[in-house]
Every structure is written in structure tokens, then in C-alpha cells.
PDB file of C-alpha atoms in Angstrom:
ATOM      1  CA  MET A   1       2.976 -14.898  17.876  1.00 45.00           C
ATOM      2  CA  ASP A   2      -0.523 -14.340  19.301  1.00 54.00           C
ATOM      3  CA  SER A   3      -3.383 -16.797  18.779  1.00 53.00           C
ATOM      4  CA  THR A   4      -5.134 -14.684  16.120  1.00 50.00           C
ATOM      5  CA  ARG A   5      -2.059 -14.489  13.933  1.00 49.00           C
ATOM      6  CA  ARG A   6      -1.375 -18.191  14.408  1.00 49.00           C
ATOM      7  CA  ALA A   7      -4.909 -19.004  13.300  1.00 50.00           C
ATOM      8  CA  VAL A   8      -4.758 -16.764  10.224  1.00 48.00           C
ATOM      9  CA  LEU A   9      -1.366 -18.094   9.150  1.00 47.00           C
ATOM     10  CA  ALA A  10      -2.438 -21.689   9.689  1.00 47.00           C
ATOM     11  CA  GLY A  11      -5.505 -21.123   7.541  1.00 49.00           C
ATOM     12  CA  LEU A  12      -3.479 -19.636   4.706  1.00 46.00           C
ATOM     13  CA  LEU A  13      -0.965 -22.452   4.800  1.00 43.00           C
ATOM     14  CA  ALA A  14      -3.645 -25.112   4.862  1.00 41.00           C
ATOM     15  CA  ALA A  15      -5.623 -23.598   1.992  1.00 40.00           C
ATOM     16  CA  GLY A  16      -2.660 -22.586  -0.143  1.00 42.00           C
ATOM     17  CA  LEU A  17      -4.304 -19.214  -0.685  1.00 47.00           C
ATOM     18  CA  VAL A  18      -2.657 -16.477  -2.682  1.00 50.00           C
ATOM     19  CA  PRO A  19      -4.164 -13.096  -3.545  1.00 60.00           C
ATOM     20  CA  GLY A  20      -6.138 -13.042  -6.761  1.00 50.00           C
ATOM     21  CA  ALA A  21      -6.315 -16.793  -7.310  1.00 49.00           C
ATOM     22  CA  ALA A  22      -9.385 -17.307  -9.482  1.00 42.00           C
ATOM     23  CA  GLY A  23     -10.787 -20.217  -7.485  1.00 44.00           C
ATOM     24  CA  GLY A  24      -9.430 -19.074  -4.137  1.00 44.00           C
ATOM     25  CA  ALA A  25      -6.488 -21.487  -4.041  1.00 39.00           C
ATOM     26  CA  ALA A  26      -3.275 -21.987  -5.943  1.00 40.00           C
ATOM     27  CA  ALA A  27       0.372 -22.776  -5.376  1.00 40.00           C
ATOM     28  CA  VAL A  28       1.690 -20.696  -2.502  1.00 54.00           C
ATOM     29  CA  GLY A  29       4.092 -17.911  -3.450  1.00 72.00           C
ATOM     30  CA  PRO A  30       5.689 -15.100  -1.441  1.00 88.00           C
ATOM     31  CA  ARG A  31       3.234 -13.996   1.214  1.00 94.00           C
ATOM     32  CA  PRO A  32       2.960 -11.829   4.312  1.00 96.00           C
ATOM     33  CA  PRO A  33       4.658 -13.158   7.448  1.00 95.00           C
ATOM     34  CA  ALA A  34       2.644 -13.807  10.583  1.00 94.00           C
ATOM     35  CA  SER A  35       3.855 -10.496  12.023  1.00 94.00           C
ATOM     36  CA  LEU A  36       1.778  -8.645   9.396  1.00 97.00           C
ATOM     37  CA  LEU A  37      -1.416 -10.636   9.960  1.00 97.00           C
ATOM     38  CA  GLY A  38      -4.151 -10.402  12.566  1.00 97.00           C
ATOM     39  CA  GLY A  39      -4.458  -6.625  12.575  1.00 97.00           C
ATOM     40  CA  GLU A  40      -3.970  -3.469  10.529  1.00 98.00           C
ATOM     41  CA  ILE A  41      -0.336  -2.418  10.062  1.00 98.00           C
ATOM     42  CA  ARG A  42       0.399   1.239  10.689  1.00 98.00           C
ATOM     43  CA  ARG A  43       4.099   0.814  11.443  1.00 98.00           C
ATOM     44  CA  LEU A  44       6.369  -1.908  10.114  1.00 97.00           C
ATOM     45  CA  PRO A  45       7.764  -4.416  12.632  1.00 95.00           C
ATOM     46  CA  THR A  46      11.374  -3.226  12.625  1.00 96.00           C
ATOM     47  CA  SER A  47      13.700  -1.308  14.911  1.00 96.00           C
ATOM     48  CA  ARG A  48      15.867  -0.223  11.979  1.00 97.00           C
ATOM     49  CA  LYS A  49      15.956   3.440  11.064  1.00 98.00           C
ATOM     50  CA  VAL A  50      13.971   2.912   7.878  1.00 98.00           C
ATOM     51  CA  LEU A  51      10.598   3.990   6.575  1.00 98.00           C
ATOM     52  CA  ALA A  52       8.355   2.990   3.671  1.00 98.00           C
ATOM     53  CA  LEU A  53       7.033   5.242   0.920  1.00 98.00           C
ATOM     54  CA  THR A  54       3.551   4.411  -0.368  1.00 98.00           C
ATOM     55  CA  PHE A  55       1.288   6.070  -2.921  1.00 98.00           C
ATOM     56  CA  ASN A  56      -2.430   5.561  -3.456  1.00 98.00           C
ATOM     57  CA  ALA A  57      -3.925   5.875  -6.935  1.00 98.00           C
ATOM     58  CA  ALA A  58      -7.686   6.361  -7.102  1.00 97.00           C
ATOM     59  CA  TRP A  59      -8.327   9.523  -9.116  1.00 94.00           C
ATOM     60  CA  ASP A  60      -6.264  10.913 -12.015  1.00 94.00           C
ATOM     61  CA  GLU A  61      -2.645  10.174 -12.896  1.00 95.00           C
ATOM     62  CA  SER A  62      -1.395  13.775 -12.934  1.00 95.00           C
ATOM     63  CA  GLY A  63       1.562  13.162 -10.626  1.00 97.00           C
ATOM     64  CA  VAL A  64       2.610   9.659 -11.697  1.00 98.00           C
ATOM     65  CA  ASP A  65       5.431  10.611 -14.065  1.00 98.00           C
ATOM     66  CA  THR A  66       6.859  13.165 -11.618  1.00 98.00           C
ATOM     67  CA  VAL A  67       6.819  10.708  -8.714  1.00 98.00           C
ATOM     68  CA  LEU A  68       8.361   7.873 -10.723  1.00 98.00           C
ATOM     69  CA  ALA A  69      11.093  10.139 -12.110  1.00 98.00           C
ATOM     70  CA  GLU A  70      12.040  11.361  -8.626  1.00 98.00           C
ATOM     71  CA  LEU A  71      12.200   7.836  -7.209  1.00 98.00           C
ATOM     72  CA  ARG A  72      14.180   6.634 -10.213  1.00 98.00           C
ATOM     73  CA  CYS A  73      16.668   9.489  -9.903  1.00 98.00           C
ATOM     74  CA  ARG A  74      17.317   8.610  -6.267  1.00 98.00           C
ATOM     75  CA  ARG A  75      17.121   4.829  -6.800  1.00 98.00           C
ATOM     76  CA  LEU A  76      14.464   4.437  -4.126  1.00 98.00           C
ATOM     77  CA  ALA A  77      11.617   1.947  -3.903  1.00 98.00           C
ATOM     78  CA  ALA A  78       7.978   2.647  -3.142  1.00 98.00           C
ATOM     79  CA  THR A  79       4.735   0.693  -3.129  1.00 98.00           C
ATOM     80  CA  PHE A  80       1.743   1.877  -5.151  1.00 98.00           C
ATOM     81  CA  PHE A  81      -1.845   1.037  -4.215  1.00 98.00           C
ATOM     82  CA  PRO A  82      -4.122   1.545  -7.239  1.00 98.00           C
ATOM     83  CA  THR A  83      -7.809   0.809  -7.244  1.00 98.00           C
ATOM     84  CA  GLY A  84      -9.156  -1.520  -9.901  1.00 98.00           C
ATOM     85  CA  GLN A  85     -11.086   1.315 -11.490  1.00 98.00           C
ATOM     86  CA  PHE A  86      -7.903   3.380 -11.700  1.00 98.00           C
ATOM     87  CA  ALA A  87      -6.104   0.433 -13.314  1.00 98.00           C
ATOM     88  CA  ARG A  88      -8.812   0.113 -15.958  1.00 98.00           C
ATOM     89  CA  ALA A  89      -8.876   3.854 -16.642  1.00 97.00           C
ATOM     90  CA  HIS A  90      -5.103   4.396 -16.584  1.00 98.00           C
ATOM     91  CA  PRO A  91      -3.356   1.155 -17.606  1.00 98.00           C
ATOM     92  CA  ARG A  92      -0.259   2.974 -18.852  1.00 98.00           C
ATOM     93  CA  ALA A  93       0.263   4.563 -15.453  1.00 98.00           C
ATOM     94  CA  VAL A  94      -0.179   1.257 -13.601  1.00 98.00           C
ATOM     95  CA  ARG A  95       2.169  -0.494 -16.023  1.00 98.00           C
ATOM     96  CA  ALA A  96       4.793   2.199 -15.382  1.00 98.00           C
ATOM     97  CA  MET A  97       4.394   1.848 -11.611  1.00 98.00           C
ATOM     98  CA  GLY A  98       4.638  -1.938 -11.741  1.00 98.00           C
ATOM     99  CA  ALA A  99       7.694  -1.899 -13.988  1.00 98.00           C
ATOM    100  CA  GLU A 100       9.788  -0.371 -11.191  1.00 98.00           C
ATOM    101  CA  HIS A 101       7.882  -0.819  -7.931  1.00 98.00           C
ATOM    102  CA  GLY A 102       5.532  -3.122  -6.060  1.00 98.00           C
ATOM    103  CA  LEU A 103       1.783  -2.861  -6.583  1.00 98.00           C
ATOM    104  CA  GLY A 104      -0.669  -3.351  -3.750  1.00 98.00           C
ATOM    105  CA  ASN A 105      -4.477  -3.530  -3.857  1.00 98.00           C
ATOM    106  CA  HIS A 106      -6.719  -0.611  -2.871  1.00 98.00           C
ATOM    107  CA  SER A 107     -10.084  -2.261  -3.700  1.00 98.00           C
ATOM    108  CA  TYR A 108     -11.933  -2.006  -6.998  1.00 98.00           C
ATOM    109  CA  SER A 109     -14.315   0.913  -6.470  1.00 98.00           C
ATOM    110  CA  HIS A 110     -13.054   2.482  -3.211  1.00 98.00           C
ATOM    111  CA  PRO A 111     -16.113   1.836  -0.995  1.00 98.00           C
ATOM    112  CA  TYR A 112     -16.304   1.895   2.781  1.00 97.00           C
ATOM    113  CA  PHE A 113     -15.562  -1.733   3.675  1.00 98.00           C
ATOM    114  CA  ASP A 114     -17.460  -1.339   6.968  1.00 96.00           C
ATOM    115  CA  ASP A 115     -20.682  -1.252   4.921  1.00 94.00           C
ATOM    116  CA  LEU A 116     -19.943  -4.429   2.934  1.00 98.00           C
ATOM    117  CA  SER A 117     -20.577  -8.100   3.604  1.00 98.00           C
ATOM    118  CA  THR A 118     -17.736 -10.613   3.548  1.00 98.00           C
ATOM    119  CA  GLY A 119     -18.746 -11.646   0.034  1.00 98.00           C
ATOM    120  CA  GLN A 120     -18.830  -8.067  -1.197  1.00 98.00           C
ATOM    121  CA  ARG A 121     -15.397  -7.405   0.288  1.00 98.00           C
ATOM    122  CA  GLU A 122     -14.018 -10.435  -1.477  1.00 98.00           C
ATOM    123  CA  ARG A 123     -15.449  -9.296  -4.809  1.00 98.00           C
ATOM    124  CA  GLU A 124     -13.921  -5.838  -4.361  1.00 98.00           C
ATOM    125  CA  VAL A 125     -10.493  -7.311  -3.633  1.00 98.00           C
ATOM    126  CA  ARG A 126     -10.555  -9.904  -6.409  1.00 98.00           C
ATOM    127  CA  ARG A 127     -11.914  -7.526  -9.077  1.00 98.00           C
ATOM    128  CA  ALA A 128      -9.162  -5.069  -8.218  1.00 98.00           C
ATOM    129  CA  ASP A 129      -6.548  -7.807  -8.402  1.00 98.00           C
ATOM    130  CA  MET A 130      -7.687  -8.843 -11.878  1.00 98.00           C
ATOM    131  CA  ALA A 131      -7.733  -5.251 -13.144  1.00 98.00           C
ATOM    132  CA  ILE A 132      -4.275  -4.510 -11.726  1.00 98.00           C
ATOM    133  CA  ARG A 133      -2.839  -7.696 -13.223  1.00 98.00           C
ATOM    134  CA  ALA A 134      -4.324  -6.894 -16.616  1.00 98.00           C
ATOM    135  CA  ALA A 135      -2.997  -3.333 -16.603  1.00 98.00           C
ATOM    136  CA  ALA A 136       0.454  -4.021 -15.181  1.00 98.00           C
ATOM    137  CA  GLY A 137       1.196  -7.426 -16.683  1.00 96.00           C
ATOM    138  CA  THR A 138       2.884  -8.344 -13.415  1.00 94.00           C
ATOM    139  CA  GLU A 139       2.078 -10.052 -10.118  1.00 94.00           C
ATOM    140  CA  PRO A 140       0.584  -7.687  -7.516  1.00 97.00           C
ATOM    141  CA  LEU A 141       1.793  -7.878  -3.934  1.00 98.00           C
ATOM    142  CA  PRO A 142      -0.255  -9.528  -1.154  1.00 98.00           C
ATOM    143  CA  PHE A 143      -0.806  -6.130   0.468  1.00 98.00           C
ATOM    144  CA  PHE A 144      -4.220  -4.485   0.802  1.00 98.00           C
ATOM    145  CA  ARG A 145      -4.968  -0.907   1.810  1.00 98.00           C
ATOM    146  CA  PHE A 146      -8.477  -0.104   2.958  1.00 98.00           C
ATOM    147  CA  PRO A 147     -10.335   2.763   1.287  1.00 98.00           C
ATOM    148  CA  TYR A 148     -10.537   5.729   3.638  1.00 97.00           C
ATOM    149  CA  SER A 149      -8.347   3.673   6.016  1.00 97.00           C
ATOM    150  CA  SER A 150     -11.629   2.455   7.484  1.00 97.00           C
ATOM    151  CA  THR A 151     -11.002  -0.917   9.108  1.00 98.00           C
ATOM    152  CA  THR A 152     -12.685  -3.297  11.524  1.00 97.00           C
ATOM    153  CA  ALA A 153     -11.430  -6.522  13.027  1.00 97.00           C
ATOM    154  CA  LYS A 154     -13.835  -8.435  10.765  1.00 98.00           C
ATOM    155  CA  SER A 155     -12.806  -6.661   7.562  1.00 98.00           C
ATOM    156  CA  VAL A 156      -9.121  -7.154   8.359  1.00 98.00           C
ATOM    157  CA  ALA A 157      -9.796 -10.846   8.991  1.00 98.00           C
ATOM    158  CA  ASP A 158     -11.597 -11.032   5.635  1.00 98.00           C
ATOM    159  CA  VAL A 159      -8.645  -9.648   3.664  1.00 98.00           C
ATOM    160  CA  ASN A 160      -6.195 -11.753   5.691  1.00 98.00           C
ATOM    161  CA  ARG A 161      -8.225 -14.819   4.723  1.00 98.00           C
ATOM    162  CA  LEU A 162      -7.738 -13.865   1.069  1.00 98.00           C
ATOM    163  CA  GLY A 163      -3.985 -13.842   1.622  1.00 97.00           C
ATOM    164  CA  TYR A 164      -3.408 -10.111   2.106  1.00 98.00           C
ATOM    165  CA  ALA A 165      -1.799  -8.132   4.901  1.00 98.00           C
ATOM    166  CA  ALA A 166      -3.679  -4.918   5.747  1.00 98.00           C
ATOM    167  CA  ILE A 167      -1.054  -2.225   5.167  1.00 98.00           C
ATOM    168  CA  GLU A 168      -2.292   1.148   6.374  1.00 98.00           C
ATOM    169  CA  PHE A 169      -0.040   4.071   7.297  1.00 98.00           C
ATOM    170  CA  THR A 170       1.620   5.979  10.101  1.00 98.00           C
ATOM    171  CA  THR A 171       0.671   9.285   8.511  1.00 98.00           C
ATOM    172  CA  ASP A 172      -1.137  10.560   5.454  1.00 98.00           C
ATOM    173  CA  THR A 173       0.454  13.742   4.148  1.00 98.00           C
ATOM    174  CA  ASN A 174      -3.025  15.009   3.160  1.00 97.00           C
ATOM    175  CA  GLY A 175      -1.570  16.399  -0.042  1.00 96.00           C
ATOM    176  CA  TYR A 176      -4.562  15.021  -1.906  1.00 94.00           C
ATOM    177  CA  LEU A 177      -6.760  17.708  -0.330  1.00 93.00           C
ATOM    178  CA  GLY A 178      -5.044  20.311  -2.506  1.00 94.00           C
ATOM    179  CA  PRO A 179      -4.650  24.064  -2.095  1.00 95.00           C
ATOM    180  CA  GLY A 180      -8.395  24.595  -2.220  1.00 92.00           C
ATOM    181  CA  ARG A 181      -8.753  22.749   1.084  1.00 93.00           C
ATOM    182  CA  GLY A 182      -5.904  24.477   2.853  1.00 95.00           C
ATOM    183  CA  MET A 183      -2.945  22.243   2.016  1.00 96.00           C
ATOM    184  CA  THR A 184       0.447  23.473   0.818  1.00 98.00           C
ATOM    185  CA  VAL A 185       3.717  21.823  -0.118  1.00 98.00           C
ATOM    186  CA  GLU A 186       5.160  23.013   3.194  1.00 98.00           C
ATOM    187  CA  ARG A 187       2.363  21.358   5.203  1.00 98.00           C
ATOM    188  CA  VAL A 188       2.726  18.127   3.233  1.00 98.00           C
ATOM    189  CA  VAL A 189       6.441  18.000   4.028  1.00 98.00           C
ATOM    190  CA  GLU A 190       5.821  18.822   7.683  1.00 98.00           C
ATOM    191  CA  ARG A 191       3.258  16.036   8.094  1.00 98.00           C
ATOM    192  CA  ALA A 192       5.612  13.504   6.542  1.00 98.00           C
ATOM    193  CA  VAL A 193       8.679  14.524   8.559  1.00 98.00           C
ATOM    194  CA  ASP A 194       6.760  14.633  11.850  1.00 98.00           C
ATOM    195  CA  ALA A 195       5.957  10.934  11.392  1.00 98.00           C
ATOM    196  CA  PHE A 196       9.533   9.764  10.815  1.00 98.00           C
ATOM    197  CA  GLY A 197      10.499   6.839  13.027  1.00 98.00           C
ATOM    198  CA  PRO A 198      11.619   3.215  12.673  1.00 98.00           C
ATOM    199  CA  GLY A 199       9.119   1.402  10.463  1.00 98.00           C
ATOM    200  CA  ALA A 200       7.031   4.470   9.628  1.00 98.00           C
ATOM    201  CA  ILE A 201       4.729   4.123   6.624  1.00 98.00           C
ATOM    202  CA  ILE A 202       4.166   7.367   4.737  1.00 98.00           C
ATOM    203  CA  GLN A 203       1.014   7.588   2.610  1.00 98.00           C
ATOM    204  CA  MET A 204       0.861   9.930  -0.375  1.00 98.00           C
ATOM    205  CA  HIS A 205      -1.217  10.093  -3.570  1.00 98.00           C
ATOM    206  CA  VAL A 206      -0.321  10.309  -7.254  1.00 97.00           C
ATOM    207  CA  GLY A 207      -3.404  12.274  -8.276  1.00 94.00           C
ATOM    208  CA  SER A 208      -5.682  15.114  -7.333  1.00 87.00           C
ATOM    209  CA  SER A 209      -9.018  14.454  -5.661  1.00 86.00           C
ATOM    210  CA  THR A 210     -10.260  17.865  -6.807  1.00 84.00           C
ATOM    211  CA  GLY A 211      -9.505  17.361 -10.500  1.00 82.00           C
ATOM    212  CA  ASP A 212      -7.402  20.525 -10.695  1.00 87.00           C
ATOM    213  CA  GLY A 213      -4.243  18.618 -11.668  1.00 88.00           C
ATOM    214  CA  ILE A 214      -2.291  20.021  -8.706  1.00 95.00           C
ATOM    215  CA  VAL A 215      -0.561  17.095  -6.990  1.00 97.00           C
ATOM    216  CA  LEU A 216       1.047  18.489  -3.855  1.00 98.00           C
ATOM    217  CA  ASP A 217       2.551  15.121  -2.896  1.00 98.00           C
ATOM    218  CA  ALA A 218       4.477  14.996  -6.160  1.00 98.00           C
ATOM    219  CA  GLN A 219       5.678  18.564  -5.641  1.00 98.00           C
ATOM    220  CA  ALA A 220       6.701  17.859  -2.042  1.00 98.00           C
ATOM    221  CA  LEU A 221       8.412  14.522  -2.691  1.00 98.00           C
ATOM    222  CA  PRO A 222      11.936  15.919  -3.342  1.00 98.00           C
ATOM    223  CA  ARG A 223      11.855  17.819  -0.052  1.00 98.00           C
ATOM    224  CA  ILE A 224      10.521  14.801   1.827  1.00 98.00           C
ATOM    225  CA  LEU A 225      13.297  12.627   0.437  1.00 98.00           C
ATOM    226  CA  ASP A 226      15.904  15.255   1.267  1.00 98.00           C
ATOM    227  CA  ALA A 227      14.634  15.142   4.861  1.00 98.00           C
ATOM    228  CA  VAL A 228      14.763  11.333   4.901  1.00 98.00           C
ATOM    229  CA  ARG A 229      18.437  11.486   4.030  1.00 98.00           C
ATOM    230  CA  ALA A 230      19.220  14.436   6.312  1.00 98.00           C
ATOM    231  CA  GLU A 231      17.741  12.639   9.326  1.00 98.00           C
ATOM    232  CA  GLY A 232      19.672   9.453   8.638  1.00 98.00           C
ATOM    233  CA  TYR A 233      16.795   7.250   7.487  1.00 98.00           C
ATOM    234  CA  GLY A 234      16.750   4.674   4.758  1.00 98.00           C
ATOM    235  CA  VAL A 235      13.816   3.768   2.528  1.00 98.00           C
ATOM    236  CA  VAL A 236      12.696   0.153   2.780  1.00 98.00           C
ATOM    237  CA  ASP A 237      10.870  -1.780   0.069  1.00 98.00           C
ATOM    238  CA  LEU A 238       7.739  -3.497   1.440  1.00 97.00           C
ATOM    239  CA  ARG A 239       8.676  -6.516  -0.672  1.00 97.00           C
ATOM    240  CA  GLU A 240      11.466  -7.174   1.827  1.00 96.00           C
ATOM    241  CA  PHE A 241       8.808  -8.183   4.361  1.00 96.00           C
ATOM    242  CA  LEU A 242       7.414 -11.028   2.267  1.00 97.00           C
ATOM    243  CA  VAL A 243       8.369 -14.601   3.061  1.00 93.00           C
ATOM    244  CA  SER A 244       8.393 -17.777   1.012  1.00 82.00           C
ATOM    245  CA  GLU A 245       7.297 -21.244   2.014  1.00 61.00           C
ATOM    246  CA  GLU A 246      10.943 -22.332   1.957  1.00 54.00           C
ATOM    247  CA  SER A 247      12.164 -19.547   4.226  1.00 56.00           C
ATOM    248  CA  GLU A 248       9.375 -20.143   6.754  1.00 52.00           C
ATOM    249  CA  GLY A 249      10.123 -23.856   6.709  1.00 48.00           C
ATOM    250  CA  ALA A 250      13.790 -23.170   7.396  1.00 42.00           C
ATOM    251  CA  ALA A 251      12.836 -20.834  10.235  1.00 39.00           C
ATOM    252  CA  ARG A 252      10.612 -23.484  11.808  1.00 37.00           C
ATOM    253  CA  ILE A 253      13.383 -26.070  11.577  1.00 32.00           C
ATOM    254  CA  GLY A 254      15.880 -23.724  13.206  1.00 35.00           C
ATOM    255  CA  ALA A 255      13.471 -22.503  15.874  1.00 33.00           C
TER     256      ALA A 255
END
């Protein structure tokens, strides 16, 4: 473990921080391991032939039911990253996501974090956490995804300090651009499949950024999942990468 990750982990352990705690500290629950701290994560730390499916939710909910039905049919797990504003506008959709899958945090209002102070970043993260909790009625995961995937070492350190790992992606399918900006189902599938590899993180979206209701990622999902199976990959749940205080203690004892 490098010195940055040691420092971040030590700080979290000492403070007892968990994401969304109203006063900044509470009893420690499942949290990111040291391997997910100290930098943005664009590929999971595994050599297994598995990949993770993730979906951002920042616009409308046009593709939510289709995506959830496809995942349910195949008994596969995904992680959804709603913004706080999305959670307030579409609580039913967030509740449906959280009933079957893990929920991450995608900020409250989707700003560029590069332009924010540490205090403003914290408010964005905590407001989103409260909105997601209220909509879903469940505990969000300690995973944060930066709006626009725009990260700096300082902004990553800020979200790490709040107890979150910065989960980005290996590839974005770009389905959110829609047909009007040159995307097709075929191109969405191609972008996803080209990124396959151990620990790959695939980013998709459940809505349309253009407001036309055409969600190419939802349309392409069956073909992407067919390719996952055909190429011998499994789908891993990001929740598998969380650790508890007890498991880390046991690891330290056995080290």
C-alpha cells in the first residue's frame, strides 16, 4: 500500500467517517478498502475475468424500467449513480434501483468539481447522499462518481476524506449522446465490448440527455450482456469490494 492510501485509510479509521453522516462521524460500517483509495478507479483491482456494470442517472428516467427488467431477467447486479436532483425528481426510479442494486453518489447538481472549493464539494456530496437516502429508503454505497469524470488529486482526496472511493470507468458507451449526435445501438455495443478486460468498469446511462426519450444504452444492454457471456466474462457487484472493520482487523492479525 502506498503512503497516500495509508494516510487516507488511517484518517478514515481514526475519524470513524462514513458517507452521509450528518455530523461527519458515526459508527464505521462497510467501507472502501485501501486499494480503492488515493486515486480515481478506472479498473477494479482484480485479475479475475469479471467486469462491473454501472449506470448514471442525471436526466430523465426513460430507460430505468427497461434496464432493471433486463438485469433482473439475467440475475445480474449493477451499480447506479444518481444525482441528488435526480433522486428528488424521480424518487420512484431511485427506490426501484435501490431495491435490487447498489446506489452510489453522483453529486447533487452535477457541477464540475474542479471549480469548487473543498467545502462546496462536501456540500454537493452530502446533499446528494441525503436525497438518495430519502428517495431509496436504503443505505447508499461509499462510492462517488465525479460529474463529467472530471477529477483532480485534490478533489479525489476530498471525497476520500468523506469516506468515498472515486469510482470512474474504463469506458463510457456514449449512448447518452443519442442518435442526434451520431450514436447508434451498434456503436454503443462496440464501445462496451472493446473495453472488456479483467476489472473493467462499463459506464452507461438510464436517461436521455437530449430529452427525446431515446435511451440507446437501454436498447443496447441485451447485446452487451450477450457479449459478456459469449466472451467468458462474469459480472461483479461493486459491493463485493467493500470491507468491514472486522474483516480488516482479521487481515491485519493474519498479515
